[in-house]
Every structure is written in C-alpha cells, then in structure tokens.
Amino acid sequence: MSAPCKTSFRATPGDGTLTVLGIETSCDETAASVVRRRVGPPGEILSNVVRSQVEAHAPYGGVVPEIAARAHVAILDHLIERALDEAGVTLDDIDAVAATAGPGLIGGLIVGLVTAKALALARRLPLVAVNHLEAHALTARLTDGIAFPYLLLLASGGHTQLIAVEGIGSYRRLGTTVDDALGEAFDKTAKLLGLGYPGGPEVERRAASGDPARFDLPRPMVGRDGADFSFSGLKTAVRHAVAAVSPPDAQDVADICASFQAAVIDCVVDRTVNAMAAFRAWAPGTATPALVAAGGVAANSALRTALQDLADREGFRLILLPPDLCTDNAAMVAWAGAERLALGLVDGLDAPARARWPLDPHAAPAIGAGVKA
Ligand code: KG4
Ligand code: ZN
C-alpha cells in the first residue's frame, strides 16, 4: 500500500506509551475506541464502542450509503464521548487521533475522517489516516502481539484476500476474489432464503441443524493453482437449489445453509493451503508461521474449526480473533494508528478519503480487491 506519510512526526512521550483515539465509519458500523500501546505489541483496549446500523438498512437487504453516512453524522460525536468516558480518559490524555480513511463508502469515510481532522486541529494532535484493511491486518498484533511476517486470511462483506503481512505498510497479496466477497456470498444466500441482513450469523445458525450433503453445490477454484477465490457460481447454484424446493420449509433452509457453508469452507481451506505454500516459499526462515483469520466471516465457528484443523495439519499457528474484533470496530483503527504513530508515520490535514485503497498496490487489479472489508 502507499505510505501516506506527509509529516515527519515522532511521538516522544516519556515512556513510549501511546494512547490513541480511533474512529471507524467506513460502512454500516459507527465506532470509536481508545487503545493504549506501551513499548510494543500487544496493546490494551481501554474502550471499544460500536453502534451497528443494521436496523436502518434491514428493510433494503443491504447497506444504503446515504443512510449510512447520515447515521454516522447523527451519532459519531456521542460515541467518541462514550469511548473517552469508558476508557476513563479525556482528550488531554490522547496522543493521536486515527480514523479510517478508506477503502469504503465515501460518505461515511468523510464523516469519520473530517471529525478526526477537527479534533486533531483543535487539540494540536497528530492525525493518522488509517487503511481499513491494514487495521484488520494488524488486529492480531493488538490482541496477541504476534511478530511479522504472518499470513492473513481477510474475509468480510466487501473483501476476501490472502495476504503475506511483512510489516506496517508492507503487504503482498497472494490471492483475492475475482468476483463476490465471501461475506457477500453469505449475505446473498441469506437473502435468497429470506433470512434478513446481515446474513452470515443467521446462515451459520440455520446450518447447525442442516445436512451439508443434501445439496451438491460447486466449489469454485478448488484444485486450481494460486490462491484466488470465486463465489458467484456458488451463489447461482444456491439460487437453483432454493428454486428447486420453493417454497422452502425450515429443514430445506437449514440444509441449504449447511450445504452452502460446507462448500465455502472447502473453498477457503483449498485456497489457504496454496497460500500457505506460497507464504513458506516467500518467508522460508519462519519456523512456525502464523495464520491470522480476520474480517466478519472469521467469526463463523464452522470456519474457525476448519481453519484450526488446517493449521494443525500444515504446521501453522492459528490466531483467531475474538468475534467482536473480527467484525468492524474502532479498536483496530486506533491500534493501526498507534503502530504508525510509533514509527512517526502520521498524515497531514489534507489526507483524502479513498473509496478504493488496496493494501498491495503492486498486485494485479482484480474485481473485489481494495474495496471495503
Ligand atoms: O468485517 P465486517 O464486519 O464488515 C465489512 O464487511 O467490512 O464483515 C461483515 C460480513 C457480513 O457479510 C456478514 O454477513 C459476515 O461478515 N459475517 C459472517 C458471520 N458474522 C458476520 N459470515 C459468516 N458467519 C458469521 N458468523
Ligand atoms: Zn471490515
């Protein structure tokens, strides 16, 4: 990713401790958090406030950008106040303000970034314009303090990637989706079954009482070289399965959910095996490499179990984030801000909001890359 370092600022609080306010508004979650970084990772989450807009978007079966931006405007300052209160700090204790500057829905990004700029300007604090994907990528350092390099599976509503994380601002994309994101596939399956939005948690719940072998769904890309994903053919197959049992009863719904979930897990495992091989070749000196699963879909417990089996088989250490740090939150943004601040990587007040902002600018363009995760 491009390094948006515009100002050479080095934070030098006495003992190296950094306390950062983070703001997240790139999609349909409004979030604020205060995180503390002592000498290095892991960090300490002092507060982590998230307000989901799910109900506002539910009637539309997906996120409506205009509604999202307006909702961020309405509640963001209250959430910041709450995050400071719950952390037991005031703005006097804050060393920097970090906000997601992209990728994501541009209206929401502008709300969060301009709020951060206003705070930074008024309080003479450094600003860190955070890449949302980098925030997901670095969360395992906040929680587990893991060292670079590691392999990251980032799977969410806007994004599905396998990435070698080399360091702050240094990423190598090993695979990405060529069409739909994995979370999007969960959401579309849920919509076809009338299960509401967001679909992932509900599909997971229904799948628990379903038969994963009842519907023979495709496993796109499985067996192919590389680590790219594709889910659009699977989505079409789900549509045909739903039509075949229409109207589906509760057991049909459970069986379709279970069959779909089993198919996507096979895809993820197959693609991740290839990414693990590529990672080992790229970082041969890493004795026990780590695999980190992040993004909303990484909250799925069947996927978590499958990834654990895979990691055990392949000799990787699996880092699973707590579910509330898999889905969008501001603690990861504050932490990414703290990591950058510690390196003196801060941004000017002219930092732009960016709808697209890939982590690895050298990777070949693919639909679905660099968009909101
Ligand atoms: O990272 P995230 O909170 O937001 C962005 O997309 O940026 O991910 C949300 C996505 C949605 O598509 C949602 O359906 C999916 O993650 N998701 C899940 C689960 N929880 C959330 N998918 C499968 N199983 C889950 N338990
Ligand atoms: Zn995300």
mmCIF file of N, CA and C in Angstrom, residues 22 24-25 28-33 45 47-54 72 75-76 79-80 82-83 86 323-332:
data_model
loop_
_atom_site.group_PDB
_atom_site.id
_atom_site.type_symbol
_atom_site.label_atom_id
_atom_site.label_comp_id
_atom_site.label_asym_id
_atom_site.label_seq_id
_atom_site.Cartn_x
_atom_site.Cartn_y
_atom_site.Cartn_z
ATOM 1 N N GLY A 22 -9.481 6.045 18.177
ATOM 2 C CA GLY A 22 -9.750 5.521 16.835
ATOM 3 C C GLY A 22 -11.204 5.737 16.446
ATOM 4 N N GLU A 24 -14.115 4.696 13.339
ATOM 5 C CA GLU A 24 -14.414 3.821 12.199
ATOM 6 C C GLU A 24 -15.820 4.142 11.662
ATOM 7 N N THR A 25 -15.878 4.532 10.387
ATOM 8 C CA THR A 25 -17.174 4.874 9.773
ATOM 9 C C THR A 25 -17.222 4.448 8.303
ATOM 10 N N ASP A 28 -21.325 0.242 7.712
ATOM 11 C CA ASP A 28 -22.564 0.433 8.460
ATOM 12 C C ASP A 28 -22.381 0.281 9.960
ATOM 13 N N GLU A 29 -21.141 0.368 10.416
ATOM 14 C CA GLU A 29 -20.899 0.408 11.854
ATOM 15 C C GLU A 29 -20.265 1.756 12.186
ATOM 16 N N THR A 30 -20.811 2.445 13.184
ATOM 17 C CA THR A 30 -20.164 3.652 13.677
ATOM 18 C C THR A 30 -19.422 3.229 14.938
ATOM 19 N N ALA A 31 -18.136 3.550 15.024
ATOM 20 C CA ALA A 31 -17.375 3.036 16.161
ATOM 21 C C ALA A 31 -16.288 4.006 16.598
ATOM 22 N N ALA A 32 -16.046 3.996 17.910
ATOM 23 C CA ALA A 32 -14.965 4.801 18.486
ATOM 24 C C ALA A 32 -14.307 3.969 19.587
ATOM 25 N N SER A 33 -13.010 4.166 19.754
ATOM 26 C CA SER A 33 -12.284 3.335 20.717
ATOM 27 C C SER A 33 -11.028 4.068 21.182
ATOM 28 N N ILE A 45 -6.965 -2.492 25.072
ATOM 29 C CA ILE A 45 -8.174 -1.788 24.627
ATOM 30 C C ILE A 45 -8.813 -1.157 25.864
ATOM 31 N N SER A 47 -11.348 1.137 25.674
ATOM 32 C CA SER A 47 -12.792 1.169 25.393
ATOM 33 C C SER A 47 -12.977 0.805 23.931
ATOM 34 N N ASN A 48 -14.167 0.267 23.628
ATOM 35 C CA ASN A 48 -14.433 -0.179 22.255
ATOM 36 C C ASN A 48 -15.938 -0.101 22.035
ATOM 37 N N VAL A 49 -16.393 1.035 21.522
ATOM 38 C CA VAL A 49 -17.830 1.281 21.391
ATOM 39 C C VAL A 49 -18.233 1.129 19.927
ATOM 40 N N VAL A 50 -19.206 0.263 19.674
ATOM 41 C CA VAL A 50 -19.662 0.031 18.296
ATOM 42 C C VAL A 50 -21.164 0.169 18.248
ATOM 43 N N ARG A 51 -21.658 0.969 17.314
ATOM 44 C CA ARG A 51 -23.108 1.069 17.122
ATOM 45 C C ARG A 51 -23.414 0.593 15.712
ATOM 46 N N SER A 52 -24.131 -0.532 15.624
ATOM 47 C CA SER A 52 -24.470 -1.075 14.312
ATOM 48 C C SER A 52 -25.696 -0.368 13.760
ATOM 49 N N GLN A 53 -25.716 -0.161 12.446
ATOM 50 C CA GLN A 53 -26.872 0.460 11.799
ATOM 51 C C GLN A 53 -27.777 -0.590 11.154
ATOM 52 N N VAL A 54 -27.597 -1.838 11.560
ATOM 53 C CA VAL A 54 -28.289 -2.941 10.882
ATOM 54 C C VAL A 54 -29.775 -2.661 10.687
ATOM 55 N N HIS A 72 -23.933 8.038 10.613
ATOM 56 C CA HIS A 72 -22.631 8.348 11.229
ATOM 57 C C HIS A 72 -22.635 9.788 11.766
ATOM 58 N N ILE A 75 -24.532 10.138 15.164
ATOM 59 C CA ILE A 75 -24.118 9.545 16.452
ATOM 60 C C ILE A 75 -22.619 9.546 16.731
ATOM 61 N N LEU A 76 -21.806 9.886 15.743
ATOM 62 C CA LEU A 76 -20.364 9.706 15.952
ATOM 63 C C LEU A 76 -19.826 10.496 17.148
ATOM 64 N N LEU A 79 -20.573 8.825 20.338
ATOM 65 C CA LEU A 79 -19.793 7.591 20.546
ATOM 66 C C LEU A 79 -18.357 7.922 20.977
ATOM 67 N N ILE A 80 -17.809 8.983 20.412
ATOM 68 C CA ILE A 80 -16.449 9.387 20.813
ATOM 69 C C ILE A 80 -16.446 9.766 22.293
ATOM 70 N N ARG A 82 -18.472 8.698 24.549
ATOM 71 C CA ARG A 82 -18.614 7.469 25.337
ATOM 72 C C ARG A 82 -17.308 6.694 25.399
ATOM 73 N N ALA A 83 -16.622 6.640 24.263
ATOM 74 C CA ALA A 83 -15.354 5.886 24.225
ATOM 75 C C ALA A 83 -14.343 6.516 25.181
ATOM 76 N N GLU A 86 -15.649 5.744 28.840
ATOM 77 C CA GLU A 86 -15.459 4.340 29.243
ATOM 78 C C GLU A 86 -13.988 4.009 29.441
ATOM 79 N N PRO A 323 -14.632 -12.709 18.190
ATOM 80 C CA PRO A 323 -15.589 -12.321 17.135
ATOM 81 C C PRO A 323 -15.832 -10.817 17.033
ATOM 82 N N ASP A 324 -15.853 -10.103 18.179
ATOM 83 C CA ASP A 324 -16.145 -8.667 18.083
ATOM 84 C C ASP A 324 -14.963 -7.861 17.559
ATOM 85 N N LEU A 325 -13.817 -8.500 17.428
ATOM 86 C CA LEU A 325 -12.694 -7.815 16.772
ATOM 87 C C LEU A 325 -12.495 -8.334 15.346
ATOM 88 N N CYS A 326 -13.294 -9.360 14.955
ATOM 89 C CA CYS A 326 -13.315 -9.786 13.543
ATOM 90 C C CYS A 326 -14.167 -8.811 12.750
ATOM 91 N N THR A 327 -15.349 -8.513 13.273
ATOM 92 C CA THR A 327 -16.236 -7.571 12.585
ATOM 93 C C THR A 327 -15.712 -6.148 12.808
ATOM 94 N N ASP A 328 -16.277 -5.209 12.054
ATOM 95 C CA ASP A 328 -15.729 -3.849 12.073
ATOM 96 C C ASP A 328 -15.819 -3.212 13.456
ATOM 97 N N ASN A 329 -14.754 -2.520 13.815
ATOM 98 C CA ASN A 329 -14.649 -1.895 15.134
ATOM 99 C C ASN A 329 -13.595 -0.796 15.047
ATOM 100 N N ALA A 330 -13.533 0.047 16.072
ATOM 101 C CA ALA A 330 -12.563 1.148 16.032
ATOM 102 C C ALA A 330 -11.294 0.835 16.818
ATOM 103 N N ALA A 331 -11.315 -0.245 17.615
ATOM 104 C CA ALA A 331 -10.095 -0.605 18.343
ATOM 105 C C ALA A 331 -8.989 -0.946 17.346
ATOM 106 N N MET A 332 -9.378 -1.642 16.272
ATOM 107 C CA MET A 332 -8.355 -1.998 15.275
ATOM 108 C C MET A 332 -7.825 -0.749 14.573
#
